[in-house]
C-alpha positions as MATLAB code, in Angstrom:
seq = 'XXXXXXXXXXXXXXXXXXXXXXXXXXXXXXXXXXXXXXXXXXXXXXXXXXXXXXXXXXXXXXXXXXXXXXXXXXXXXXXXXXXXXXXXXXXXXXXXXXXXXXXXXXXXXXXXXXXXXXXXXXXXXXXXXXXXXXXXXXXXXXXXXXXXXXXXXX';
ca = [
      -0.071   -0.094    0.037;
       1.259    3.448   -0.745;
       0.054    6.773   -0.134;
      -0.474    9.877   -2.303;
       1.175   13.243   -2.133;
      -1.033   16.108   -2.195;
       0.132   19.778   -2.447;
      -1.966   22.241   -0.504;
      -1.272   25.485    1.378;
       0.341   24.780    4.678;
      -2.715   26.260    6.795;
      -4.932   23.479    5.178;
      -6.620   21.395    7.775;
      -8.147   18.759    5.614;
      -7.330   18.056    1.665;
      -9.471   16.427   -0.793;
     -10.303   16.483   -4.459;
     -13.596   17.639   -5.557;
     -13.450   15.657   -8.695;
     -11.707   12.655   -7.067;
      -8.745   12.820   -9.713;
      -9.029   11.250  -13.025;
     -10.602    7.980  -13.301;
     -11.567    8.079   -9.673;
     -14.976    7.925   -8.020;
     -16.431    8.460   -4.664;
     -17.937    5.912   -2.735;
     -20.344    6.963    0.362;
     -20.894    4.845    3.379;
     -23.894    5.558    5.639;
     -22.966    4.246    8.803;
     -25.023    4.470   12.035;
     -24.662    3.163   15.476;
     -25.524    3.625   19.171;
     -23.899    4.199   22.417;
     -24.200    0.488   23.082;
     -21.994   -0.380   20.159;
     -24.837   -1.591   17.989;
     -23.900   -0.809   14.526;
     -26.763   -0.808   11.470;
     -25.792   -2.306    8.343;
     -23.888    0.034    6.047;
     -25.739    1.779    3.098;
     -23.225    2.129    0.273;
     -23.453    4.589   -2.489;
     -21.222    3.999   -5.683;
     -20.539    6.634   -8.132;
     -22.008    5.238  -11.023;
     -25.100    5.218  -13.322;
     -26.005    1.498  -12.633;
     -25.017   -0.861  -10.002;
     -22.564   -3.516  -10.856;
     -23.512   -7.022   -8.864;
     -19.857   -7.526   -8.387;
     -19.695   -4.780   -5.785;
     -22.427   -6.348   -3.877;
     -20.872   -9.555   -3.435;
     -19.282  -10.623   -0.047;
     -20.187   -7.566    1.418;
     -21.587   -6.963    5.195;
     -24.831   -8.839    6.186;
     -27.961   -6.971    5.365;
     -25.740   -4.140    3.767;
     -27.662   -2.000    1.078;
     -26.193   -0.826   -2.309;
     -27.174    2.180   -4.241;
     -25.660    4.536   -6.773;
     -25.616    8.157   -7.758;
     -23.824   10.234  -10.148;
     -20.863   11.223   -8.164;
     -21.362    8.580   -5.182;
     -22.576   11.235   -2.756;
     -25.760   11.081   -0.942;
     -28.955   12.989   -2.129;
     -32.026   13.723   -0.699;
     -33.612   10.732   -2.388;
     -30.952    8.235   -1.086;
     -31.172    9.558    2.388;
     -34.815    8.972    2.370;
     -34.392    5.536    0.880;
     -31.859    4.965    3.932;
     -33.925    6.172    6.564;
     -37.103    4.202    5.339;
     -35.689    0.966    4.170;
     -32.665    0.587    6.416;
     -32.838    2.768    9.529;
     -36.591    2.259   10.152;
     -36.265   -1.701    9.304;
     -33.460   -2.314   11.449;
     -34.637   -0.076   14.582;
     -38.271   -1.456   14.618;
     -37.758   -3.284   17.684;
     -36.336   -0.250   19.805;
     -38.747    1.614   22.010;
     -39.926    5.011   20.926;
     -39.219    8.125   20.953;
     -35.780    7.626   19.051;
     -33.129   10.045   18.751;
     -31.349   10.357   15.286;
     -28.181   12.606   15.637;
     -26.880   13.635   12.077;
     -24.958   16.294   10.433;
     -26.736   19.200    8.972;
     -26.096   18.147    5.106;
     -28.880   19.490    3.064;
     -29.709   16.074    1.539;
     -30.622   14.805    5.173;
     -33.370   17.383    5.568;
     -36.603   17.058    3.294;
     -40.223   17.467    4.419;
     -40.962   13.930    3.388;
     -38.004   12.520    5.875;
     -39.264   14.718    8.677;
     -43.019   13.508    8.151;
     -41.843    9.764    8.126;
     -39.581   10.276   11.096;
     -42.583   11.957   13.011;
     -44.802    9.250   11.916;
     -42.439    6.531   13.608;
     -41.556    8.504   16.595;
     -37.920    9.537   15.590;
     -36.599   12.635   16.462;
     -34.037   14.064   14.025;
     -31.484   16.305   15.601;
     -28.731   18.050   13.174;
     -25.460   19.113   14.608;
     -24.626   22.853   14.294;
     -22.945   23.767   10.972;
     -19.061   23.538   11.192;
     -19.184   21.169   14.031;
     -19.531   17.788   12.661;
     -15.851   17.083   12.627;
     -15.628   17.876   16.379;
     -19.220   16.729   17.648;
     -20.237   13.630   15.483;
     -19.680   10.700   17.466;
     -18.837    8.120   14.503;
     -16.300   10.855   12.893;
     -14.554   11.428   16.337;
     -14.231    7.970   17.726;
     -14.776    5.260   15.030;
     -13.707    6.925   11.884;
     -11.033    8.856   13.735;
      -9.363    5.606   14.468;
      -9.518    4.326   11.066;
      -8.090    7.490    9.783;
      -5.314    7.012   12.609;
      -4.550    3.566   11.286;
      -4.584    4.469    7.794;
      -2.079    7.085    8.511;
       0.262    4.285   10.119;
      -0.079    2.193    6.957;
       0.727    5.210    4.406;
       3.725    6.418    6.722;
];
């Protein structure tokens, strides 16, 4: 495994490529877990027009796979995740239920809010520009993954 060199100004805290570079695409994984350590199956969004069945082989149990043009979550895909994965996987948990999330515009739509109200799920968004510090999965779980990745890349 080898790392990549990215040239950015010295005061840049996080570097990323908006286009993903040539011949690269983004893949988004919607992850959700609770304080007890229970993690829902991942909802994986590939950057493609059509889902290649090979991408779904040997994946995590009950994972769901979708596509979007850029591999990013959209309002429709978030609604799909909420309706077909989150509500299904949490049906056994007593209500009301609190869902903490970042304030990405794709997460907030009338139909998602109405569906959440119907199922007694309280949607609570983190304030803008605080997700990197407050979002539990980003800080603890993915922070550890990034740390391990830095060790591998040197």
